[in-house]
PDB file of C-alpha atoms in Angstrom:
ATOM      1  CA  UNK A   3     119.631 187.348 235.027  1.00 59.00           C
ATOM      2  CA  UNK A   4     122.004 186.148 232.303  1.00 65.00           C
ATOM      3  CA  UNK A   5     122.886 182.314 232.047  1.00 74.00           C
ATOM      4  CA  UNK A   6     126.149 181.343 232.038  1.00 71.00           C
ATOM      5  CA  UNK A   7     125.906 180.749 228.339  1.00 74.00           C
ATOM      6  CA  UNK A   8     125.148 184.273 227.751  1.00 72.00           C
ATOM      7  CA  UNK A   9     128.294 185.479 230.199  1.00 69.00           C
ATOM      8  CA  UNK A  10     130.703 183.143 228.328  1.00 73.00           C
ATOM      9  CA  UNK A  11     129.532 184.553 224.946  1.00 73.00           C
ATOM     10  CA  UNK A  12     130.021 187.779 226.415  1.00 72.00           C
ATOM     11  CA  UNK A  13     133.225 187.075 227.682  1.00 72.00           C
ATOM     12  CA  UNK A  14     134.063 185.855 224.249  1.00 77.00           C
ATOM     13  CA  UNK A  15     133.307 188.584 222.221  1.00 76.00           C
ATOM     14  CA  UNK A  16     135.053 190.784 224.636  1.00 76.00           C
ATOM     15  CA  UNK A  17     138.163 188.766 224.479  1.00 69.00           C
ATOM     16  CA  UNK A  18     137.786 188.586 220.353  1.00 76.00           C
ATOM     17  CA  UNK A  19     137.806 192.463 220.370  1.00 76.00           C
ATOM     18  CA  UNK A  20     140.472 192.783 222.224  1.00 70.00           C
ATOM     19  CA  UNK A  21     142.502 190.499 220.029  1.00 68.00           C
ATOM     20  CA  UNK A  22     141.784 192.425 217.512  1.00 73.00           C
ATOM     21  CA  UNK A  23     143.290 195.333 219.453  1.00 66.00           C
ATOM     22  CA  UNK A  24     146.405 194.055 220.637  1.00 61.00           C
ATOM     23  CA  UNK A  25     146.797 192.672 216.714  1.00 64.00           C
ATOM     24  CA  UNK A  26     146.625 196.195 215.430  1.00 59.00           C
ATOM     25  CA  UNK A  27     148.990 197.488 218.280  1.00 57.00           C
ATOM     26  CA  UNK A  28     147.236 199.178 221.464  1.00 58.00           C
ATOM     27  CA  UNK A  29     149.021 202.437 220.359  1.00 65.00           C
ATOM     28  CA  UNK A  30     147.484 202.800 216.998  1.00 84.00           C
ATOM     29  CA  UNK A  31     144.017 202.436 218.372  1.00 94.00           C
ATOM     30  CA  UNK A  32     141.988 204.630 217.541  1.00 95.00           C
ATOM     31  CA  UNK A  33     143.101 205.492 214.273  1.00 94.00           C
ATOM     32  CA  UNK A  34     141.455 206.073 210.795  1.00 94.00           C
ATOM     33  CA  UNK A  35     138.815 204.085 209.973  1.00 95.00           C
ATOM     34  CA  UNK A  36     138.488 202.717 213.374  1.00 96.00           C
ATOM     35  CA  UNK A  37     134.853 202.011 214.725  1.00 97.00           C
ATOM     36  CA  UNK A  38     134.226 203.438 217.670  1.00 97.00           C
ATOM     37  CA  UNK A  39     131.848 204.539 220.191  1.00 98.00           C
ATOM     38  CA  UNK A  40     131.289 208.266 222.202  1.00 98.00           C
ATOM     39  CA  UNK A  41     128.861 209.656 224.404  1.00 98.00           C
ATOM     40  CA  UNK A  42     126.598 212.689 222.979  1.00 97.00           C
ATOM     41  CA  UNK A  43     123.577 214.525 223.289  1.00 95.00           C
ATOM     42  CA  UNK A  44     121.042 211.703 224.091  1.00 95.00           C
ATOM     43  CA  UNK A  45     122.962 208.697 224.615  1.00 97.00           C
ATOM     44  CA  UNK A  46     126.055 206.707 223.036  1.00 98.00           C
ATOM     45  CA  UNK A  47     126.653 207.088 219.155  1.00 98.00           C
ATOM     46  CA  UNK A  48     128.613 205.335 216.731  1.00 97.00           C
ATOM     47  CA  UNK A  49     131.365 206.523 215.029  1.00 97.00           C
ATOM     48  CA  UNK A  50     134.252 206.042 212.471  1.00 98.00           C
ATOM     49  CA  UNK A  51     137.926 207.722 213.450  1.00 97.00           C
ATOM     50  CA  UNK A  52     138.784 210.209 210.862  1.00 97.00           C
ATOM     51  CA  UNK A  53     141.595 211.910 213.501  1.00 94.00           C
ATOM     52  CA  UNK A  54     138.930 214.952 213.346  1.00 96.00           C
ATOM     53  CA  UNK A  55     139.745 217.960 216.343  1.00 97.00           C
ATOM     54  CA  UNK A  56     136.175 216.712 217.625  1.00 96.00           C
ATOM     55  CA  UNK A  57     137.484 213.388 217.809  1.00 96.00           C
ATOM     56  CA  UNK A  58     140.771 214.100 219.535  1.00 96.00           C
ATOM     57  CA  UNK A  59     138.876 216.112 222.045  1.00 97.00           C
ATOM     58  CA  UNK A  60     136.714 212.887 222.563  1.00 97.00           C
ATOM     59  CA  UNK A  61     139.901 210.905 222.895  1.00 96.00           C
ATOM     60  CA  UNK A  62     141.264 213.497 225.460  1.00 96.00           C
ATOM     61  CA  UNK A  63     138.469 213.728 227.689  1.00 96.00           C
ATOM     62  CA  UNK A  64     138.229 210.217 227.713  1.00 96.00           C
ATOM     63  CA  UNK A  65     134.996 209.871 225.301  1.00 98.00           C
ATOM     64  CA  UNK A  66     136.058 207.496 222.973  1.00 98.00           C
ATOM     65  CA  UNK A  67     134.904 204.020 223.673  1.00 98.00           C
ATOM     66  CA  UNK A  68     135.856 200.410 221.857  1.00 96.00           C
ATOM     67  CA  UNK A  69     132.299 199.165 222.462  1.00 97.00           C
ATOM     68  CA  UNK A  70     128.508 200.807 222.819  1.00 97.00           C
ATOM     69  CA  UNK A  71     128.667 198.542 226.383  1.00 97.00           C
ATOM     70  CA  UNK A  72     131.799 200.718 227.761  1.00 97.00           C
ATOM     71  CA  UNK A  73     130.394 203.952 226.488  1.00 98.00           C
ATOM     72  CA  UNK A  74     127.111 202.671 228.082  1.00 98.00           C
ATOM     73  CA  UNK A  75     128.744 201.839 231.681  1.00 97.00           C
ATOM     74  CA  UNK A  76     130.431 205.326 231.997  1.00 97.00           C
ATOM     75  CA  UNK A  77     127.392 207.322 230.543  1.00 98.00           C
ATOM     76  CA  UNK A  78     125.759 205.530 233.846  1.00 97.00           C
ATOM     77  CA  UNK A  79     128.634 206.155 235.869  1.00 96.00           C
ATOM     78  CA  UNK A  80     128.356 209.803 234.752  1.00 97.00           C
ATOM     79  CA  UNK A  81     124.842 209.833 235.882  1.00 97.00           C
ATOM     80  CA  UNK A  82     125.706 208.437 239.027  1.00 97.00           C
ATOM     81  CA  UNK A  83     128.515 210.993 239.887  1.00 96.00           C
ATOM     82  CA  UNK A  84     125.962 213.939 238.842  1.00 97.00           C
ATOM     83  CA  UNK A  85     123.486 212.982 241.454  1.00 97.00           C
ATOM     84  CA  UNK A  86     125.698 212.096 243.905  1.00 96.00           C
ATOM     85  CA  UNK A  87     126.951 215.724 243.509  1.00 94.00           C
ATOM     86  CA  UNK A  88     123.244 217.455 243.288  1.00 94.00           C
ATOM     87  CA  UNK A  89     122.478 215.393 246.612  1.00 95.00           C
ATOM     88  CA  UNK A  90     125.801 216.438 248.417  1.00 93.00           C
ATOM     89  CA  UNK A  91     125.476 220.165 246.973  1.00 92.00           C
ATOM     90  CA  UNK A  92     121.567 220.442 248.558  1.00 92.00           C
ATOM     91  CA  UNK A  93     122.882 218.958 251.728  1.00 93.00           C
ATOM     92  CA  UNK A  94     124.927 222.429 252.269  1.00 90.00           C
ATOM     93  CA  UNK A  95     122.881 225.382 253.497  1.00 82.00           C
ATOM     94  CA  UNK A  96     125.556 227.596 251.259  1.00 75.00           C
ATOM     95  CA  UNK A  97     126.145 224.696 248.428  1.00 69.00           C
ATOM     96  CA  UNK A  98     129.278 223.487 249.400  1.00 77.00           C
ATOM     97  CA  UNK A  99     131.389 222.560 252.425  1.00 83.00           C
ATOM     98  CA  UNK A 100     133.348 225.710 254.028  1.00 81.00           C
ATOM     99  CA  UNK A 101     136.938 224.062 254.359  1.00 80.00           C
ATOM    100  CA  UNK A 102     138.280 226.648 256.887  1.00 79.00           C
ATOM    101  CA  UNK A 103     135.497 226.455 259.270  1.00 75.00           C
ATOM    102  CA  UNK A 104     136.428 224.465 262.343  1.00 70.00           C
ATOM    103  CA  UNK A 105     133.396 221.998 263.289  1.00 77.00           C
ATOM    104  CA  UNK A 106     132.043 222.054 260.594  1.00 81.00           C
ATOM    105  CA  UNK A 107     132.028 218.216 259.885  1.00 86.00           C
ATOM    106  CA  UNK A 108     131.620 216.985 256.176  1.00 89.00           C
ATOM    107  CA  UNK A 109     130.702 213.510 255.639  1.00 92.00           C
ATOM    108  CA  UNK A 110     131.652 211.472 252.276  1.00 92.00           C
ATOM    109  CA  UNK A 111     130.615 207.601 251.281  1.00 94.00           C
ATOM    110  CA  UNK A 112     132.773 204.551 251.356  1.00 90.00           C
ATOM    111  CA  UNK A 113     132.918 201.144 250.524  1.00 93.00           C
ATOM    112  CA  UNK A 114     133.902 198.813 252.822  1.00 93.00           C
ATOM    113  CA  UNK A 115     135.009 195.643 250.587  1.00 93.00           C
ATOM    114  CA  UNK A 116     135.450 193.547 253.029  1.00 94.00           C
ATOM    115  CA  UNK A 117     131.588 193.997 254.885  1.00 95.00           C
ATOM    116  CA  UNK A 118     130.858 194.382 250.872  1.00 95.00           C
ATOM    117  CA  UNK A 119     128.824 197.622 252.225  1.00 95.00           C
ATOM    118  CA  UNK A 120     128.644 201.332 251.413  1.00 95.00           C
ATOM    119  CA  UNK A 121     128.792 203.696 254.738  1.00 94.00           C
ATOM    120  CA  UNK A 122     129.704 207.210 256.100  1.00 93.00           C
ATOM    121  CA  UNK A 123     132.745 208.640 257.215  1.00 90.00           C
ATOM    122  CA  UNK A 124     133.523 211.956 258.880  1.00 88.00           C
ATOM    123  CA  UNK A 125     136.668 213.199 257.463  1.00 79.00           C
ATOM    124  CA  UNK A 126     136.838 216.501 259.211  1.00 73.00           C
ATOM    125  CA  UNK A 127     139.661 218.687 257.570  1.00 74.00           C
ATOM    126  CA  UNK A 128     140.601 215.909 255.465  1.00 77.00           C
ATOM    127  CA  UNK A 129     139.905 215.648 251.977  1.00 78.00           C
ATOM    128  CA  UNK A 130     140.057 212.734 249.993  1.00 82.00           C
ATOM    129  CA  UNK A 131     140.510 212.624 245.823  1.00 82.00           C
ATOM    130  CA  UNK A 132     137.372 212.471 244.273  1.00 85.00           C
ATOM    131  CA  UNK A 133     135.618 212.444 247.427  1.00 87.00           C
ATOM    132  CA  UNK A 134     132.189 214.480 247.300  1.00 92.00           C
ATOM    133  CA  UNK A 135     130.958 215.979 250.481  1.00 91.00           C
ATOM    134  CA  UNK A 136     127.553 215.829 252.751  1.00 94.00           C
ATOM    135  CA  UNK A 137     126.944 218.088 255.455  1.00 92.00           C
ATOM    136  CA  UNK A 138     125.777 215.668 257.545  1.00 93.00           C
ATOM    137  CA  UNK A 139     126.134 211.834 258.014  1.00 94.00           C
ATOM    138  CA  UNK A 140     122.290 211.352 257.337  1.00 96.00           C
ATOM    139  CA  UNK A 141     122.531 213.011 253.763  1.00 96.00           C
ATOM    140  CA  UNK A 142     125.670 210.971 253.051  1.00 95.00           C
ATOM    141  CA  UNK A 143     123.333 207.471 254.325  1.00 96.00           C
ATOM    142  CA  UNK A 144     120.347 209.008 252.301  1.00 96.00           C
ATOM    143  CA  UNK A 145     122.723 209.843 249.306  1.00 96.00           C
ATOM    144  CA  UNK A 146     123.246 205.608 249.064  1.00 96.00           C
ATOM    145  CA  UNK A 147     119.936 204.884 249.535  1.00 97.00           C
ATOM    146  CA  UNK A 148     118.316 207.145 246.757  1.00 97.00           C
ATOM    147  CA  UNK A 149     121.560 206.101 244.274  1.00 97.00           C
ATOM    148  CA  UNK A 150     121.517 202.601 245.529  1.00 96.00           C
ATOM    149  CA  UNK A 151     124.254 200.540 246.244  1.00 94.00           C
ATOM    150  CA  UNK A 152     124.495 199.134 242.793  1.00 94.00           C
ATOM    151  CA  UNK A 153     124.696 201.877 240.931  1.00 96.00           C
ATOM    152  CA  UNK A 154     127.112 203.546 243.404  1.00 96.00           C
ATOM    153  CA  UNK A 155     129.827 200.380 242.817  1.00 95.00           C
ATOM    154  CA  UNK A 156     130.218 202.116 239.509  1.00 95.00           C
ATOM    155  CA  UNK A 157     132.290 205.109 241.085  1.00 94.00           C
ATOM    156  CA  UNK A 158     135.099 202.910 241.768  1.00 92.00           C
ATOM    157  CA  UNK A 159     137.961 201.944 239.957  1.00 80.00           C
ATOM    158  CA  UNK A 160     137.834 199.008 238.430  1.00 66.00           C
TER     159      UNK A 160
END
């Protein structure tokens, strides 16, 4: 567990590079010669802006990062969303949830902020953004214990 020490130095470096940021204009950022950060094959790299069409497909699909910690947190949030997907996708006996069938219930997580608790919903014909889809209400409660609740919390929006 990090002292409070260690937070506020965290907090301060944070703040510094974002300083830096709003000193070079929030719209210039990333440009060239900007440091910068990107997910790849086998974890987050380090890289230098050169306005490259590999970089401007990073900066499109939302893989450019000011920090290795923010690459870090969605590379985790990635992983998160990929087996929440592979456990809702096994839950089907076809793969994935027939939308046209009546009765045929499909079950997605929430988090209940105010119980500060992750549960199960049957949404029935509804569909919500984002949402990914059990078969049944037990997969959906199994699906949070195998993630975990922690790791889950990185799904929503800051």
């Amino acid at each position: 567990m990090k002292t409070i020490e260690q937070r506020i130095a965290d907090m301060e470096a944070q703040l510094a590079l974002l300083k830096e940021k709003a000193k070079a204009g929030a719209d210039e950022w990333p440009k060239d010669g900007d440091a910068f950060y990107y997910i790849g094959n086998i974890g987050v790299y380090h890289d230098v802006w050169e306005d490259l069409k590999a970089d401007q497909f990073r900066l499109e699909t939302g893989n450019v990062f000011l920090t290795r910690k923010d690459g870090e947190r969605e590379l985790e949030r990635l992983k998160v969303l990929t087996a929440l997907r592979l456990l809702a996708r096994y839950s089907w006996v076809n793969g994935n949830a027939d939308w046209s069938r009546a009765g045929q219930y499909k079950w997605e997580l929430f988090y209940d902020h105010k119980e500060k608790e992750w549960s199960s919903l049957d949404l029935g014909y509804a569909q919500t953004q984002g949402a990914v889809c059990f078969a049944t209400g037990h997969d959906a409660d199994a699906a949070i214990k195998t993630i975990g609740a922690d790791r889950l919390m990185l799904l929503l929006e800051d």
